[in-house]
Amino acid sequence: MSSYNSFNNNVLKDTLTISIVNSLTSILAGFVIFSAFGYMCYLQGIPVTDLAVDGPGLVFIVYPQALANMPVAQLWSVLFFLMLLCLGLDSEGGIYIFQLLDYYTAIVSLLFVSFFEVIAVCSIYGVSRLSNILEEMTGKRPNIFFRTCWLVIAPVLITGSRDSPVPNFLLQLLWKYAQALCS
């Protein structure tokens, strides 16, 4: 977005809008997924733990069964498989690409990239330089909440996650880094 916006664009408004829409979309997707799970468990009379599958089993077994039992099932089925077609799952080797991306990019790689992006922006480029540029663009300096998030909260949350790509010795070094920045 940055290259398409004017220099004085309100990036705070854009950031908040994207964050809120992303969160609401995730909540809606959660309702859709877990209501389908609950409905299938209700129909089969089994607990959710016995139904819980992921990857292709979820896409090609559980959802089609749930869609077949909904009102206007043909419409929902056509829309669902049209969505899959648009996602490219029908291409040659698509299921293998789906599984590779699902396993490797969804967790560790995303955390790895996020961690080094935060470190690059905060440590190499610098929070004060970033704050100065944002002040020049918007007329307001980012408040202490954003600077604290950039310096401390984001690296701690990324490195403290269960699937963190960062080794323990580096975690200790990062904690010392965060303490030095806060003192």
mmCIF file of C-alpha atoms in Angstrom:
data_model
loop_
_atom_site.group_PDB
_atom_site.id
_atom_site.type_symbol
_atom_site.label_atom_id
_atom_site.label_comp_id
_atom_site.label_asym_id
_atom_site.label_seq_id
_atom_site.Cartn_x
_atom_site.Cartn_y
_atom_site.Cartn_z
ATOM 1 C CA MET A 1 0.000 0.000 0.000
ATOM 2 C CA SER A 2 2.756 2.459 0.727
ATOM 3 C CA SER A 3 3.760 2.993 -2.880
ATOM 4 C CA TYR A 4 0.171 3.729 -3.928
ATOM 5 C CA ASN A 5 -0.627 6.204 -1.160
ATOM 6 C CA SER A 6 0.178 9.869 -1.051
ATOM 7 C CA PHE A 7 3.001 10.839 1.282
ATOM 8 C CA ASN A 8 0.619 12.469 3.762
ATOM 9 C CA ASN A 9 -1.840 9.562 3.847
ATOM 10 C CA ASN A 10 -3.310 8.741 7.268
ATOM 11 C CA VAL A 11 -1.448 5.475 7.842
ATOM 12 C CA LEU A 12 -2.850 5.099 11.360
ATOM 13 C CA LYS A 13 -6.418 5.001 10.029
ATOM 14 C CA ASP A 14 -5.412 2.515 7.318
ATOM 15 C CA THR A 15 -3.572 0.324 9.818
ATOM 16 C CA LEU A 16 -6.476 0.261 12.245
ATOM 17 C CA THR A 17 -8.975 -0.410 9.452
ATOM 18 C CA ILE A 18 -6.965 -3.341 8.110
ATOM 19 C CA SER A 19 -6.445 -4.755 11.614
ATOM 20 C CA ILE A 20 -10.125 -4.517 12.524
ATOM 21 C CA VAL A 21 -11.350 -5.978 9.218
ATOM 22 C CA ASN A 22 -8.783 -8.797 9.497
ATOM 23 C CA SER A 23 -9.892 -9.605 13.043
ATOM 24 C CA LEU A 24 -13.592 -9.543 12.142
ATOM 25 C CA THR A 25 -12.940 -11.784 9.129
ATOM 26 C CA SER A 26 -11.079 -14.258 11.349
ATOM 27 C CA ILE A 27 -13.940 -14.290 13.852
ATOM 28 C CA LEU A 28 -16.474 -14.847 11.055
ATOM 29 C CA ALA A 29 -14.339 -17.669 9.609
ATOM 30 C CA GLY A 30 -14.139 -19.239 13.077
ATOM 31 C CA PHE A 31 -17.924 -19.197 13.390
ATOM 32 C CA VAL A 32 -18.295 -20.779 9.951
ATOM 33 C CA ILE A 33 -15.708 -23.507 10.558
ATOM 34 C CA PHE A 34 -16.790 -24.458 14.063
ATOM 35 C CA SER A 35 -20.499 -24.317 13.285
ATOM 36 C CA ALA A 36 -19.854 -26.762 10.426
ATOM 37 C CA PHE A 37 -17.881 -28.971 12.836
ATOM 38 C CA GLY A 38 -20.639 -28.806 15.429
ATOM 39 C CA TYR A 39 -23.333 -29.545 12.872
ATOM 40 C CA MET A 40 -21.469 -32.584 11.550
ATOM 41 C CA CYS A 41 -20.871 -33.875 15.078
ATOM 42 C CA TYR A 42 -24.551 -33.393 15.876
ATOM 43 C CA LEU A 43 -25.627 -35.309 12.750
ATOM 44 C CA GLN A 44 -23.210 -38.171 13.412
ATOM 45 C CA GLY A 45 -23.666 -38.203 17.204
ATOM 46 C CA ILE A 46 -19.925 -38.064 17.911
ATOM 47 C CA PRO A 47 -17.709 -35.688 19.900
ATOM 48 C CA VAL A 48 -15.715 -33.020 18.041
ATOM 49 C CA THR A 49 -12.413 -34.723 18.867
ATOM 50 C CA ASP A 50 -13.457 -37.701 16.744
ATOM 51 C CA LEU A 51 -14.347 -35.502 13.773
ATOM 52 C CA ALA A 52 -11.466 -33.034 13.912
ATOM 53 C CA VAL A 53 -9.424 -33.348 10.742
ATOM 54 C CA ASP A 54 -7.309 -30.818 8.914
ATOM 55 C CA GLY A 55 -5.979 -30.175 5.462
ATOM 56 C CA PRO A 56 -7.551 -32.023 2.535
ATOM 57 C CA GLY A 57 -9.772 -34.172 4.772
ATOM 58 C CA LEU A 58 -11.455 -31.056 6.077
ATOM 59 C CA VAL A 59 -11.869 -29.523 2.626
ATOM 60 C CA PHE A 60 -12.948 -32.592 0.668
ATOM 61 C CA ILE A 61 -14.806 -34.688 3.281
ATOM 62 C CA VAL A 62 -16.191 -32.676 6.200
ATOM 63 C CA TYR A 63 -17.341 -29.531 4.376
ATOM 64 C CA PRO A 64 -19.059 -31.336 1.482
ATOM 65 C CA GLN A 65 -20.969 -33.451 4.032
ATOM 66 C CA ALA A 66 -21.992 -30.339 5.938
ATOM 67 C CA LEU A 67 -22.989 -28.514 2.748
ATOM 68 C CA ALA A 68 -25.079 -31.469 1.565
ATOM 69 C CA ASN A 69 -27.270 -31.158 4.672
ATOM 70 C CA MET A 70 -27.881 -27.407 4.409
ATOM 71 C CA PRO A 71 -30.904 -25.782 2.801
ATOM 72 C CA VAL A 72 -30.251 -25.060 -0.891
ATOM 73 C CA ALA A 73 -27.346 -27.509 -0.770
ATOM 74 C CA GLN A 74 -26.654 -27.338 -4.494
ATOM 75 C CA LEU A 75 -26.030 -23.586 -4.365
ATOM 76 C CA TRP A 76 -23.671 -23.824 -1.382
ATOM 77 C CA SER A 77 -21.822 -26.752 -2.935
ATOM 78 C CA VAL A 78 -21.302 -24.936 -6.227
ATOM 79 C CA LEU A 79 -20.101 -21.798 -4.403
ATOM 80 C CA PHE A 80 -17.766 -23.825 -2.187
ATOM 81 C CA PHE A 81 -16.135 -25.697 -5.053
ATOM 82 C CA LEU A 82 -15.983 -22.529 -7.145
ATOM 83 C CA MET A 83 -14.032 -21.011 -4.263
ATOM 84 C CA LEU A 84 -11.675 -24.016 -4.288
ATOM 85 C CA LEU A 85 -11.252 -23.631 -8.027
ATOM 86 C CA CYS A 86 -10.349 -19.975 -7.551
ATOM 87 C CA LEU A 87 -7.822 -20.951 -4.897
ATOM 88 C CA GLY A 88 -6.058 -23.173 -7.409
ATOM 89 C CA LEU A 89 -6.465 -26.458 -5.560
ATOM 90 C CA ASP A 90 -7.479 -28.220 -8.758
ATOM 91 C CA SER A 91 -4.182 -27.570 -10.532
ATOM 92 C CA GLU A 92 -1.672 -30.316 -11.163
ATOM 93 C CA GLY A 93 0.060 -31.045 -7.893
ATOM 94 C CA GLY A 94 -2.226 -28.567 -6.145
ATOM 95 C CA ILE A 95 -2.923 -30.834 -3.184
ATOM 96 C CA TYR A 96 0.800 -31.281 -2.564
ATOM 97 C CA ILE A 97 1.371 -27.542 -2.775
ATOM 98 C CA PHE A 98 -1.568 -27.056 -0.411
ATOM 99 C CA GLN A 99 -0.086 -29.453 2.138
ATOM 100 C CA LEU A 100 3.412 -27.965 1.838
ATOM 101 C CA LEU A 101 2.148 -24.420 2.292
ATOM 102 C CA ASP A 102 -0.194 -25.458 5.089
ATOM 103 C CA TYR A 103 2.597 -27.140 7.027
ATOM 104 C CA TYR A 104 5.647 -24.999 6.316
ATOM 105 C CA THR A 105 4.474 -21.457 5.696
ATOM 106 C CA ALA A 106 1.599 -21.103 8.087
ATOM 107 C CA ILE A 107 3.585 -21.286 11.315
ATOM 108 C CA VAL A 108 7.353 -21.317 11.443
ATOM 109 C CA SER A 109 8.181 -19.335 8.323
ATOM 110 C CA LEU A 110 5.680 -16.626 9.129
ATOM 111 C CA LEU A 111 7.099 -16.266 12.639
ATOM 112 C CA PHE A 112 10.633 -16.287 11.274
ATOM 113 C CA VAL A 113 9.924 -13.505 8.780
ATOM 114 C CA SER A 114 7.928 -11.491 11.330
ATOM 115 C CA PHE A 115 10.679 -11.739 13.923
ATOM 116 C CA PHE A 116 13.416 -10.523 11.593
ATOM 117 C CA GLU A 117 11.179 -7.816 10.155
ATOM 118 C CA VAL A 118 10.564 -6.423 13.646
ATOM 119 C CA ILE A 119 14.268 -6.603 14.471
ATOM 120 C CA ALA A 120 15.212 -4.927 11.169
ATOM 121 C CA VAL A 121 12.752 -2.081 11.585
ATOM 122 C CA CYS A 122 13.394 -1.500 15.297
ATOM 123 C CA SER A 123 17.105 -2.133 15.583
ATOM 124 C CA ILE A 124 18.615 -1.413 12.198
ATOM 125 C CA TYR A 125 16.328 1.318 10.890
ATOM 126 C CA GLY A 126 15.434 2.557 14.356
ATOM 127 C CA VAL A 127 12.198 3.414 16.093
ATOM 128 C CA SER A 128 13.142 7.071 16.460
ATOM 129 C CA ARG A 129 13.799 7.406 12.701
ATOM 130 C CA LEU A 130 10.530 5.605 11.920
ATOM 131 C CA SER A 131 8.696 7.870 14.385
ATOM 132 C CA ASN A 132 10.215 10.970 12.768
ATOM 133 C CA ILE A 133 9.098 9.871 9.310
ATOM 134 C CA LEU A 134 5.591 9.075 10.549
ATOM 135 C CA GLU A 135 5.443 12.490 12.218
ATOM 136 C CA GLU A 136 6.511 14.118 8.957
ATOM 137 C CA MET A 137 3.859 12.160 7.051
ATOM 138 C CA THR A 138 0.906 12.518 9.415
ATOM 139 C CA GLY A 139 1.785 15.528 11.544
ATOM 140 C CA LYS A 140 1.680 13.427 14.728
ATOM 141 C CA ARG A 141 4.412 11.425 16.406
ATOM 142 C CA PRO A 142 3.453 7.789 17.171
ATOM 143 C CA ASN A 143 2.480 7.490 20.823
ATOM 144 C CA ILE A 144 4.326 5.440 23.427
ATOM 145 C CA PHE A 145 2.002 2.455 22.871
ATOM 146 C CA PHE A 146 3.160 1.956 19.271
ATOM 147 C CA ARG A 147 6.823 2.485 20.114
ATOM 148 C CA THR A 148 6.565 -0.015 22.982
ATOM 149 C CA CYS A 149 4.863 -2.515 20.691
ATOM 150 C CA TRP A 150 7.609 -2.144 18.094
ATOM 151 C CA LEU A 151 10.463 -2.385 20.582
ATOM 152 C CA VAL A 152 9.265 -4.859 23.204
ATOM 153 C CA ILE A 153 5.843 -6.438 22.814
ATOM 154 C CA ALA A 154 6.110 -7.694 19.196
ATOM 155 C CA PRO A 155 9.539 -9.363 19.614
ATOM 156 C CA VAL A 156 8.498 -10.903 22.944
ATOM 157 C CA LEU A 157 5.226 -12.271 21.554
ATOM 158 C CA ILE A 158 6.928 -13.693 18.475
ATOM 159 C CA THR A 159 9.788 -15.310 20.389
ATOM 160 C CA GLY A 160 7.542 -16.474 23.208
ATOM 161 C CA SER A 161 5.188 -18.429 20.963
ATOM 162 C CA ARG A 162 5.078 -22.203 21.044
ATOM 163 C CA ASP A 163 6.363 -22.552 17.480
ATOM 164 C CA SER A 164 9.064 -19.919 17.779
ATOM 165 C CA PRO A 165 11.886 -20.328 15.244
ATOM 166 C CA VAL A 166 14.310 -18.624 17.606
ATOM 167 C CA PRO A 167 16.743 -20.780 19.663
ATOM 168 C CA ASN A 168 16.841 -20.397 23.458
ATOM 169 C CA PHE A 169 20.222 -18.636 23.583
ATOM 170 C CA LEU A 170 18.886 -16.011 21.198
ATOM 171 C CA LEU A 171 15.762 -15.613 23.338
ATOM 172 C CA GLN A 172 17.942 -14.739 26.318
ATOM 173 C CA LEU A 173 19.849 -12.229 24.208
ATOM 174 C CA LEU A 174 16.553 -10.684 23.055
ATOM 175 C CA TRP A 175 15.301 -10.348 26.624
ATOM 176 C CA LYS A 176 18.489 -8.467 27.503
ATOM 177 C CA TYR A 177 17.958 -6.301 24.417
ATOM 178 C CA ALA A 178 14.402 -5.489 25.517
ATOM 179 C CA GLN A 179 15.534 -4.700 29.060
ATOM 180 C CA ALA A 180 18.250 -2.389 27.744
ATOM 181 C CA LEU A 181 15.758 -0.537 25.570
ATOM 182 C CA CYS A 182 13.346 -0.073 28.455
ATOM 183 C CA SER A 183 15.949 1.181 30.910
#
